[in-house]
Coordinates of C-alpha atoms in Angstrom, one line a residue:
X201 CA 156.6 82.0 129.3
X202 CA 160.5 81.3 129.5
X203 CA 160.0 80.2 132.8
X204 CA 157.6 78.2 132.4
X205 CA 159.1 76.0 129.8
X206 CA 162.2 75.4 132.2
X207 CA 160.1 74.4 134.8
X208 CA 159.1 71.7 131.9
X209 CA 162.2 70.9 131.1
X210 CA 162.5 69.2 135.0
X211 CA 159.1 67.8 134.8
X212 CA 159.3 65.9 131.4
X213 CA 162.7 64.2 131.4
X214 CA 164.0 62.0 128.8
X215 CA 160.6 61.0 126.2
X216 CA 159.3 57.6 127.4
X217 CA 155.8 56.5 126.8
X218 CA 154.2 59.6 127.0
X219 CA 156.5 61.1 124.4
X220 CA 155.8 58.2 121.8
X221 CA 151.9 58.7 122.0
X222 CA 152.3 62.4 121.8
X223 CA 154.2 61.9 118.7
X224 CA 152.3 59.0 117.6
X225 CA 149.2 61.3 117.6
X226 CA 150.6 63.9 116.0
X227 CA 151.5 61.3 112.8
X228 CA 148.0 60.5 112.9
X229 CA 146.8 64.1 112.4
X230 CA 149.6 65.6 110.2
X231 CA 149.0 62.5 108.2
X232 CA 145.7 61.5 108.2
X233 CA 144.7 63.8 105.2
X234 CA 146.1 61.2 102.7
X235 CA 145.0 58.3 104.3
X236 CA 143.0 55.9 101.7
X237 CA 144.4 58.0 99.2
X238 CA 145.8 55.6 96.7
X239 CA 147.7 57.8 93.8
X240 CA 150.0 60.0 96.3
X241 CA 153.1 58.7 94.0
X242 CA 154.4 56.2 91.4
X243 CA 157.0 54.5 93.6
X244 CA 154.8 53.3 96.6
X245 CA 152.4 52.6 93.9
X246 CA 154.4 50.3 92.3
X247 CA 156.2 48.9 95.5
X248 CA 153.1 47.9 97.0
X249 CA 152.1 46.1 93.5
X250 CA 155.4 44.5 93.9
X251 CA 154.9 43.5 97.5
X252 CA 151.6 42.1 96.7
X253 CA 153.0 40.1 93.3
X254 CA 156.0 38.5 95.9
X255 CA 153.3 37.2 97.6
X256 CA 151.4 35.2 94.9
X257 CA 155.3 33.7 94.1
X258 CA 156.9 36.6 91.7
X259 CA 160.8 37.3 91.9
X260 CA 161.6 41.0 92.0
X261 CA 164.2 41.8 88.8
X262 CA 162.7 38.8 87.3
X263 CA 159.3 39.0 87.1
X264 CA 158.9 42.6 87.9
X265 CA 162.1 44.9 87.2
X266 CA 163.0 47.8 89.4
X267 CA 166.5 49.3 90.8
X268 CA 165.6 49.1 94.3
X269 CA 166.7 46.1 96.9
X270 CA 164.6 43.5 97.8
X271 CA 163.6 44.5 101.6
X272 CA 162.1 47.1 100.7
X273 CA 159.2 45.4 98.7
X274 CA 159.4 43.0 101.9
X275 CA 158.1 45.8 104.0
X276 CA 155.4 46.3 101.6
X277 CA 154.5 42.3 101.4
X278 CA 154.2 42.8 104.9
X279 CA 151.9 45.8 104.9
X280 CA 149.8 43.3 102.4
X281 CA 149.3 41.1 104.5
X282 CA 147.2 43.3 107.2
X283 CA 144.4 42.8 104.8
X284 CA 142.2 45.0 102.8
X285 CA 143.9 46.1 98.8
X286 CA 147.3 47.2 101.4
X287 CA 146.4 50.9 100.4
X288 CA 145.3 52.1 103.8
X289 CA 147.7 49.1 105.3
X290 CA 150.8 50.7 103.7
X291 CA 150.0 54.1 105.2
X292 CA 149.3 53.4 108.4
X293 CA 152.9 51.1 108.5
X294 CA 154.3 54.0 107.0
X295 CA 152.8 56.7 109.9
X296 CA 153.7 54.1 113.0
X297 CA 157.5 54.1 111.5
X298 CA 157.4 57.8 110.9
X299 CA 156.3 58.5 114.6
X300 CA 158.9 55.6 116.0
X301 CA 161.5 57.5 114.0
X302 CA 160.2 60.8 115.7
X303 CA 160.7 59.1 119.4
X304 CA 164.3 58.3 118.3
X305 CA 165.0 61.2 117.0
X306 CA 163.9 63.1 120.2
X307 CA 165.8 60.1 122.5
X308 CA 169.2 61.0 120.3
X309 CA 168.6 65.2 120.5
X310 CA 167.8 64.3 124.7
X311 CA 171.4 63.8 124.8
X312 CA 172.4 67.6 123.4
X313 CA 169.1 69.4 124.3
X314 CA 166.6 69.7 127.2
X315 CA 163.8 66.9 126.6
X316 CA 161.2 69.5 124.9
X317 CA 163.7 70.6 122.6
X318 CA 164.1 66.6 121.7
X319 CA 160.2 66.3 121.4
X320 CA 159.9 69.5 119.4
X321 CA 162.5 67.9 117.1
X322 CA 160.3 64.9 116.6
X323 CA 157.4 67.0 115.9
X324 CA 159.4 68.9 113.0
X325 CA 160.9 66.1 111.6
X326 CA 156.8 64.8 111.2
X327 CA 155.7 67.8 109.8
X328 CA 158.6 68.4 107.1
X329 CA 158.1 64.7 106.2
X330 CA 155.0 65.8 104.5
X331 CA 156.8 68.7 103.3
X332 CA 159.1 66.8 101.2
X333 CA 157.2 63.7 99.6
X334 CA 157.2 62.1 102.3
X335 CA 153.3 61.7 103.4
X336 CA 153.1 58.0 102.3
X337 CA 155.2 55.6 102.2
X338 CA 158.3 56.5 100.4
X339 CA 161.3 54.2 100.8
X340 CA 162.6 56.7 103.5
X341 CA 160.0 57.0 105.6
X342 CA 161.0 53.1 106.8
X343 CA 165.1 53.3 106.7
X344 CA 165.1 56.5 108.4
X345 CA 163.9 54.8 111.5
X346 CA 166.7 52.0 111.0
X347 CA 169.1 55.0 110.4
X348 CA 167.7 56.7 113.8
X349 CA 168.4 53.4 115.6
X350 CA 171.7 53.4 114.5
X351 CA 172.7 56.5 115.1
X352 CA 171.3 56.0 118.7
X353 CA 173.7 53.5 119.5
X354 CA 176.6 55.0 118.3
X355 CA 175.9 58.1 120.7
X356 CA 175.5 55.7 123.2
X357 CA 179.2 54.1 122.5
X358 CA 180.3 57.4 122.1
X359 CA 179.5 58.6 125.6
X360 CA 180.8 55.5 127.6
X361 CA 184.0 56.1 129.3
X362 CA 185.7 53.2 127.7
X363 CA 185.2 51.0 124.8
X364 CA 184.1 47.2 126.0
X365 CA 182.8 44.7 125.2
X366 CA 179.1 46.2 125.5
X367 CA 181.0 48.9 123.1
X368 CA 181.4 46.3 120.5
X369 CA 178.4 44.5 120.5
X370 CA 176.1 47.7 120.4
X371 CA 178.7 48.8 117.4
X372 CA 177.9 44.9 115.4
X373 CA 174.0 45.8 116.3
X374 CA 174.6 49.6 114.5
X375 CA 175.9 47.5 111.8
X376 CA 173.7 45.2 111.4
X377 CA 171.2 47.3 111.4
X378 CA 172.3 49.7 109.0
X379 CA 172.7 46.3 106.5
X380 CA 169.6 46.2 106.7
X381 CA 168.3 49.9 106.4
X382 CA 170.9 49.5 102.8
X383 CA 168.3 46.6 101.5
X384 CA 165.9 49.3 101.8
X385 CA 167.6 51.5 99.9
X386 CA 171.3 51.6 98.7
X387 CA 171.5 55.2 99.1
X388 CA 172.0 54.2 103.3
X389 CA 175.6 53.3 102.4
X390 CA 176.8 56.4 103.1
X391 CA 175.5 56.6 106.3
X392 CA 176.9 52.9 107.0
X393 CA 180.3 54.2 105.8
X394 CA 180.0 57.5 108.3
X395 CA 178.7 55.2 111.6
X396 CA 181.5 52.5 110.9
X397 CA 184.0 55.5 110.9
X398 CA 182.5 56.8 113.9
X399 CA 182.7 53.5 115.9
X400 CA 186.6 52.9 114.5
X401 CA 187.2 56.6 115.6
X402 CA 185.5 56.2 119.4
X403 CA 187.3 52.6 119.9
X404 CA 190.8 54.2 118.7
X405 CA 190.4 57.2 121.3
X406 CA 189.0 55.2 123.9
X407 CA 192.3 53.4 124.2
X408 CA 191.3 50.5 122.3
X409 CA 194.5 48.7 120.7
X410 CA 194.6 49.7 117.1
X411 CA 194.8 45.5 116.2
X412 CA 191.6 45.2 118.1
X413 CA 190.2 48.1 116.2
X414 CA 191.0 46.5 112.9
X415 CA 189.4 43.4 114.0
X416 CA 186.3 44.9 115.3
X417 CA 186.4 46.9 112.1
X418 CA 186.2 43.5 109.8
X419 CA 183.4 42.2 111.6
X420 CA 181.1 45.5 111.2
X421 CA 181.9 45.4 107.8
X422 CA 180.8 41.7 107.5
X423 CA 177.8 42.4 109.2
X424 CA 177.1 45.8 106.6
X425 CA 176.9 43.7 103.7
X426 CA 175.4 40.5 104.9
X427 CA 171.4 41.3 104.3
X428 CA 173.1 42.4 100.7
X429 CA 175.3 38.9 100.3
X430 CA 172.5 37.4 101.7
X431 CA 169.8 38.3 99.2
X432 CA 172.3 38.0 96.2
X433 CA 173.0 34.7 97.4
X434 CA 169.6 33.3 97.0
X435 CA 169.6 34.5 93.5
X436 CA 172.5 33.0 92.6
X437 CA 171.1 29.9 94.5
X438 CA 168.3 30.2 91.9
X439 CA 170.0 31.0 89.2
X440 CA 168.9 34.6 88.7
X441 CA 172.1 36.4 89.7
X442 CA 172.6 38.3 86.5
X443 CA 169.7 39.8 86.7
X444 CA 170.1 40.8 90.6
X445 CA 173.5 42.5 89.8
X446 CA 172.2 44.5 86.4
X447 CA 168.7 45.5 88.5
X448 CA 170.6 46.7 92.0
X449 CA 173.6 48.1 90.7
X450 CA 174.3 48.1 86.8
X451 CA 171.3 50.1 85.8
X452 CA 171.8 52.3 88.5
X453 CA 174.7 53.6 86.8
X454 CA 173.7 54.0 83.4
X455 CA 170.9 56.4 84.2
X456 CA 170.8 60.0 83.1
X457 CA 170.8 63.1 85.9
X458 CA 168.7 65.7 85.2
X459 CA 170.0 68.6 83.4
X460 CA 169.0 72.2 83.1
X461 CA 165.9 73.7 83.6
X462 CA 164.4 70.7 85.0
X463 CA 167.4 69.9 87.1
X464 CA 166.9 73.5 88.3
X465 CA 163.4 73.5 89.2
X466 CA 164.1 70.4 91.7
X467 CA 167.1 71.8 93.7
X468 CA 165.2 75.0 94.4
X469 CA 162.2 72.9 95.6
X470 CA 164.7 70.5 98.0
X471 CA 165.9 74.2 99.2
X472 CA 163.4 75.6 100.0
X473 CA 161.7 72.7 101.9
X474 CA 165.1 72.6 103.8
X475 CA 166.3 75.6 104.7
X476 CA 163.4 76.1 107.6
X477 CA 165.4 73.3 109.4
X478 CA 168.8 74.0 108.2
X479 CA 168.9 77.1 109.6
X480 CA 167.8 76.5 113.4
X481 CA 170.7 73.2 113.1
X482 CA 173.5 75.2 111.8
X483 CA 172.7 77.9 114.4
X484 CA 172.8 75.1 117.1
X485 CA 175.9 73.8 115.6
X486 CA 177.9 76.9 115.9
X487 CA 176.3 77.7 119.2
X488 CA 177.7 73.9 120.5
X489 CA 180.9 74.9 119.5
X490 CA 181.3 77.5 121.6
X491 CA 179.7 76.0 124.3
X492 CA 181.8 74.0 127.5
X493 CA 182.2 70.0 127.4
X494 CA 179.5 69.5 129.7
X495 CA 179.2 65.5 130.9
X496 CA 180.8 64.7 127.0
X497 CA 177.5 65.9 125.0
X498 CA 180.2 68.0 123.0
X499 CA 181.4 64.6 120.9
X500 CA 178.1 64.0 120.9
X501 CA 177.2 66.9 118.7
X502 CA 180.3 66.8 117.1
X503 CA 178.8 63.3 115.5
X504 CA 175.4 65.0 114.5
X505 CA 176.9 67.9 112.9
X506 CA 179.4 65.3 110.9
X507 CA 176.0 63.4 110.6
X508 CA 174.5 66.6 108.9
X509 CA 177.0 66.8 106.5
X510 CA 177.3 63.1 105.2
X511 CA 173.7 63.5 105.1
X512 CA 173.9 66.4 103.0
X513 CA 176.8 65.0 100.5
X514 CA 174.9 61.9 100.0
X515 CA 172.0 64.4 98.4
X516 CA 174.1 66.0 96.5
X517 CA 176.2 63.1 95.3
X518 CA 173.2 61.0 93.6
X519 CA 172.3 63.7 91.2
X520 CA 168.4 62.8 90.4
X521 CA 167.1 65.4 93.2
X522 CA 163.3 64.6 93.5
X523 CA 161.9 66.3 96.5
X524 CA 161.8 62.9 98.5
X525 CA 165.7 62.4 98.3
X526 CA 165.6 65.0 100.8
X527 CA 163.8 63.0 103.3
X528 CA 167.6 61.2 104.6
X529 CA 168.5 64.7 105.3
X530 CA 166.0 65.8 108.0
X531 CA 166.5 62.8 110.3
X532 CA 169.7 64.8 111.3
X533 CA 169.2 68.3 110.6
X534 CA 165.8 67.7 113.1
X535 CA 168.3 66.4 115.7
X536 CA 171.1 68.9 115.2
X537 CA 167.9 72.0 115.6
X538 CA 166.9 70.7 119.4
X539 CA 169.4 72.7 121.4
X540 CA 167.7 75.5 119.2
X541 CA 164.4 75.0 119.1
X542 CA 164.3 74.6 123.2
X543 CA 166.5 77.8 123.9
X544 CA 165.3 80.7 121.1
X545 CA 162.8 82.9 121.3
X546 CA 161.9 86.2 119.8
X547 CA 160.6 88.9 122.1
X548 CA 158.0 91.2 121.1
X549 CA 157.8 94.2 123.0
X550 CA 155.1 96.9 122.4
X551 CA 156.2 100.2 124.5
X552 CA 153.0 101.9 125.0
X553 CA 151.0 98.9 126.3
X554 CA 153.9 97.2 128.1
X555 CA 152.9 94.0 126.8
X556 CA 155.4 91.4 126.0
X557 CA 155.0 88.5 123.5
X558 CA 157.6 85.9 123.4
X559 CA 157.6 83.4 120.5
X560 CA 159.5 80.2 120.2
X561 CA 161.6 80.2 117.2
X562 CA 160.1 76.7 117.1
X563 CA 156.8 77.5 116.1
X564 CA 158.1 79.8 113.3
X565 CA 159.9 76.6 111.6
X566 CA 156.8 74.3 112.3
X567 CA 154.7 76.9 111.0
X568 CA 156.9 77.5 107.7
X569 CA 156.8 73.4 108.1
X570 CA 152.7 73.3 108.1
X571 CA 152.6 75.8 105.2
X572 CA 154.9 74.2 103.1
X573 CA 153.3 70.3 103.8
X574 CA 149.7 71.7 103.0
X575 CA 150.8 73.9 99.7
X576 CA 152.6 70.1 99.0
X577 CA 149.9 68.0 100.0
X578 CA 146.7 70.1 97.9
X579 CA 149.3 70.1 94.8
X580 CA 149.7 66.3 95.0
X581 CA 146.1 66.0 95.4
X582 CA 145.4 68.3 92.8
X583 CA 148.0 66.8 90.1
X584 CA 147.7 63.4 91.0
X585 CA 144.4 62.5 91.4
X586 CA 142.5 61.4 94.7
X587 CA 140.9 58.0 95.7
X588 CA 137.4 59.0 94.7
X589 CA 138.1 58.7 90.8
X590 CA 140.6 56.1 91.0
X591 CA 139.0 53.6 92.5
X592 CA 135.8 54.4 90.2
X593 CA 138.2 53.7 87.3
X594 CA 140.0 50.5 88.7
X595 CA 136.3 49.6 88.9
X596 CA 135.4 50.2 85.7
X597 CA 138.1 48.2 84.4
X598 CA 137.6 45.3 86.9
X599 CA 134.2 44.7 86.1
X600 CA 134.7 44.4 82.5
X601 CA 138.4 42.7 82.5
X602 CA 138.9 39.7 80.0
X603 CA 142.7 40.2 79.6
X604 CA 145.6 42.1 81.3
X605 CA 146.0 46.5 81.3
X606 CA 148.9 48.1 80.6
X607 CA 149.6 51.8 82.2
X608 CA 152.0 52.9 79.4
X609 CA 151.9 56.6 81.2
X610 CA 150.2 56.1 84.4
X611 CA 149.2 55.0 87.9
X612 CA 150.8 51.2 88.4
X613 CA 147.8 51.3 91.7
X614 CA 145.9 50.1 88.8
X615 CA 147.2 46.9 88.4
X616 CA 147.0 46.1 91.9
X617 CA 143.1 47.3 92.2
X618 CA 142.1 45.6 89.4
X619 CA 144.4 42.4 90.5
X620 CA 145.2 42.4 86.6
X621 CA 148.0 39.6 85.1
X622 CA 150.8 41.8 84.2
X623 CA 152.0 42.5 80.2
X624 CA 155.6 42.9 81.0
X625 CA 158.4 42.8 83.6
X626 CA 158.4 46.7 83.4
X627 CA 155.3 48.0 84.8
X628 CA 156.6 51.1 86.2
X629 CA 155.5 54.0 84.7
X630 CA 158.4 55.8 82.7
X631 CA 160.2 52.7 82.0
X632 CA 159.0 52.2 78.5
X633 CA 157.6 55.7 77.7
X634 CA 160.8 57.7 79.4
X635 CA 163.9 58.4 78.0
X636 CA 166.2 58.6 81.3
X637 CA 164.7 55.3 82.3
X638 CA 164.2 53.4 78.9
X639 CA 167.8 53.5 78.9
X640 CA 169.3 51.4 81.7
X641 CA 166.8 48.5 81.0
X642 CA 169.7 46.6 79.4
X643 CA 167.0 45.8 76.3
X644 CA 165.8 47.2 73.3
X645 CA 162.7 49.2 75.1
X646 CA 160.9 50.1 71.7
X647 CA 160.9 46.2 71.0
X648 CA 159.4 45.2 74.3
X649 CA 157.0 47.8 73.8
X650 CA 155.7 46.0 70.5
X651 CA 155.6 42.7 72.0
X652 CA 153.7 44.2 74.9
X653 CA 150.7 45.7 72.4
X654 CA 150.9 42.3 70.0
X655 CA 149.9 41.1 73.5
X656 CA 146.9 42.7 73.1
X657 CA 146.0 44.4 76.7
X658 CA 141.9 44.5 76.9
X659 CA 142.7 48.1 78.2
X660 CA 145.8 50.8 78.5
X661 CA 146.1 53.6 80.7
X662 CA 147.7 57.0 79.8
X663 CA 147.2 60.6 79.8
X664 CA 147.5 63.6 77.2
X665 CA 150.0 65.4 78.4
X666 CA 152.5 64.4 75.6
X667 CA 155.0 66.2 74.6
X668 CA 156.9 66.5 77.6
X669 CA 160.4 66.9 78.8
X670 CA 160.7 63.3 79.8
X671 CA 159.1 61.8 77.4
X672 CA 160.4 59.2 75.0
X673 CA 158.9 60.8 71.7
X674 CA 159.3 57.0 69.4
X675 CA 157.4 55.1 72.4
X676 CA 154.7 58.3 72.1
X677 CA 154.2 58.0 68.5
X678 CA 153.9 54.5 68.1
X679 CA 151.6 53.9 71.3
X680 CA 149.4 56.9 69.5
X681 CA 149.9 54.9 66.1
X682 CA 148.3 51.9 68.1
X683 CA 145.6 53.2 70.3
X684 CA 144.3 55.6 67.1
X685 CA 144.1 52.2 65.3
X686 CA 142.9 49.2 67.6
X687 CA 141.6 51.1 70.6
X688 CA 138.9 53.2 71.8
X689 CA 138.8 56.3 74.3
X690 CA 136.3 54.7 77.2
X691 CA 136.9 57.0 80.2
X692 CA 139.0 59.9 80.9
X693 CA 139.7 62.1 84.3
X694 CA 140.9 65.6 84.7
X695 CA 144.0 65.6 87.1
X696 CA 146.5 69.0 87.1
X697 CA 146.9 70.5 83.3
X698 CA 145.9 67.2 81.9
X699 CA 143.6 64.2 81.5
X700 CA 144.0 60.6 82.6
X701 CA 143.0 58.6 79.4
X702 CA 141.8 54.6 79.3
X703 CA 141.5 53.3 76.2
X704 CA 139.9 49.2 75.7
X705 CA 140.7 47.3 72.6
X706 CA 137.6 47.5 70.3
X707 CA 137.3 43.8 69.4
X708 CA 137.2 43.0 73.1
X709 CA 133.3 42.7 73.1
X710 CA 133.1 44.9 76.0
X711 CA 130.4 47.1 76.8
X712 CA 131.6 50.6 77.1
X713 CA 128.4 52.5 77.5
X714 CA 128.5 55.2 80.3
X715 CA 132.1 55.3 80.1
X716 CA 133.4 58.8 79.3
X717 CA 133.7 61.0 82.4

């Protein structure tokens, strides 16, 4: 068997076309199972309402308040655009990215490992997506691909024999890119800071004069932070830069980590949705270090292992640790594991039969990969509801709508099924009923929550699963106060340990029969 995957080692060569469909199909099938599925999590819930809203003329941070940049709802207006409620649009955006990351990914490990250890990379890097929140469309399932594209041209500075003018211009396109991957998400900064020292660091050795270096330097830099200038100019343009500034980099800072058990419970889920990959990369790490300069791929791994780490600091340096912050980290990790995953095997011998089974240690970490997506995958289904339900209660709502909803507790995927006007700036779901969150709104939450029910929303959606740790316990009790008083239960779903509640005003003139479920 050994021998025959040298022999394929000659035959494929570096992953062209036929490497991108392989990995294309395999996004497809590791994927597929949540396609159409519109509740898979709050935040592409809420960014595809807000990509939707941009389109019909509203301002993110001024009509709809969130912490992340602007591009990333852009993405989403985009997957709007491809037509049906941008559900199934999203997710399909989000799998073609996810396998175009993949192809990068296994065009970067090509340069350290043998081409099937670069495709078996790619493969990984799919499969633990979905092992780590990332089977939809989380933020980093699109700037990982920018963040692959950078980091491809900074190997392919790194292993010219001098640093040109080609040098520098692939270095302003790294840089450019990666201003664009930040207005995506913020959290790409430290990436931006790592490839910027990378290209300063290859210019300086290559015999580049260190005046030139500097200047080179200043014009990277420039090109970093103009998407960010770029989208704060326009609010300042329209006179909305206050709120850009609180929204993208205020609030940020006046959020609370998590603490204790909770805080706890999420860095031994990250670990052990990690440490299948970790292992194989830090194992091809040391082994690269001990291995010959062959044609320069040794400062070529010496940049993915940095890579790694940087990767790795910037999880542990934001502090919140939901299993999707992860996601940054296995776009290197899945690079640094080719040399590994193309070269290990364990050997099985039985002595009385002679046999001999030999086992790539790849298919134990896609296999630990596969188990770990699935148990991820049913619990999300499980706890968060499937399309079947929702979409029979957007519909229930829809059909009798006079006024706007508000999800005080909920799935924001309502507002966009039902196409319902919207109560408040903050739609997203802990924002008013979640302590952490409630708290870097720069208002008084509790007294945009009362304006918000002396609205008088035809319907609210919730659940029962009050108290919990979260929770903001005045927002609770008043919103119980309220519903107890003007509203009646109409429908209710079992998702997890609790129920999904909606409640419609009672003066609404509404018919509710056949509601409960």
């Amino acid at each position: 068997m050994k021998d025959a995957l040298r022999r394929a080692e000659a035959a494929m060569g570096s992953p062209g076309l036929w490497g991108g469909m392989l990995l294309l199909l395999a996004a497809l099938a590791i994927r597929a199972i949540q396609f159409g599925n519109p509740v898979i999590d709050f935040d592409e819930q809420f960014y595809l309402l807000v990509g939707d809203r941009i389109l019909h003329g509203a301002v993110p941070f001024v009509d709809i308040w969130d912490r992340k940049p602007v591009g990333l709802y852009l993405i989403y207006s985009g997957a709007r655009l491809l037509g049906g409620d941008g559900v199934i649009a999203y997710q399909l955006l989000a799998t073609a990215v996810a396998a175009g990351t993949a192809w990068l990914i296994a065009r970067i490990a090509g340069r350290i490992a043998p081409a099937p250890g670069g495709i078996v990379a790619g493969l990984i890097y799919l499969i633990f997506l979905s092992a780590n929140g990332g089977d939809g469309g989380q933020a980093p399932v699109f700037y990982n691909a920018l963040t692959a594209l950078a980091g491809l041209g900074v190997v392919r500075v790194i292993e010219r024999p001098h640093f040109d003018r080609w040098s520098f211009a692939t270095g302003c396109a790294v840089m450019a890119i990666l201003g664009v991957a930040i207005q995506v998400k913020y959290t790409v900064v430290f990436e931006g800071i790592f490839f910027g020292l990378a290209l300063m660091i290859t210019a300086y050795r290559k015999g580049c004069p260190p005046v030139l270096v500097l200047g080179a330097t200043a014009i990277w830099v420039m090109l970093a932070l103009l998407p960010t200038g770029t989208a704060f100019l326009w609010y300042w343009w329209h006179g909305d830069s206050d709120a850009f500034m609180f929204a993208n980099f205020q609030s940020v800072f006046m959020r609370v980590s998590s603490t204790g058990d909770d805080l706890s419970r999420r860095v031994r889920r990250i670990l052990v949705r990690t440490v299948p990959m970790a292992l194989p990369a830090i194992a091809a790490c040391l082994y690269a270090r001990k291995a010959r300069n062959e044609n320069g791929t040794q400062d070529v791994q010496r940049f993915v292992t940095c890579w790694v780490i940087v990767a790795l600091a910037a999880v542990i340096g934001f502090g919140t640790y939901h299993n999707h912050y992860a996601l940054p980290l296995l776009l290197p990790l899945a690079i640094a594991g080719a040399h590994f995953y193309s070269r290990w095997f364990f050997t099985i011998r039985w002595p009385r039969s002679r046999r001999t089974l030999v086992i790539p240690v790849a298919a134990l970490v896609a296999l630990a990969g596969i188990l770990l997506a699935w148990h991820d995958i049913s619990r999300t289904r499980r706890y968060r509801g499937t399309a079947e339900p929702t979409y029979a209660a957007a519909n229930f709502m829809k059909s009798r709508m006079k006024g706007c909803i508000f999800v005080f507790n909920g799935d924001p995927i309502f507002y966009q099924l039902t196409q319902s006007c919207l109560p408040t700036p903050f739609v997203f779901t802990t924002l008013l009923s979640e302590t952490r969150d409630a708290e870097t709104l720069g208002i008084d939450p509790m007294q945009e929550l009362r304006r918000v029910m002396a609205s008088h929303p035809q319907f609210v959606v919730t659940h029962d699963g009050f108290p919990f740790s979260e929770a903001k316990p005045d927002a609770w009790a008043y919103m119980k106060t309220v519903l107890d008083r003007d509203y009646r239960l109409v429908r209710r779903w079992h998702t997890g340990s609790k129920y999904r509640l909606i409640y419609q005003r009672r003066d609404d003139g509404s018919d509710p029969t056949g509601a409960r479920h």
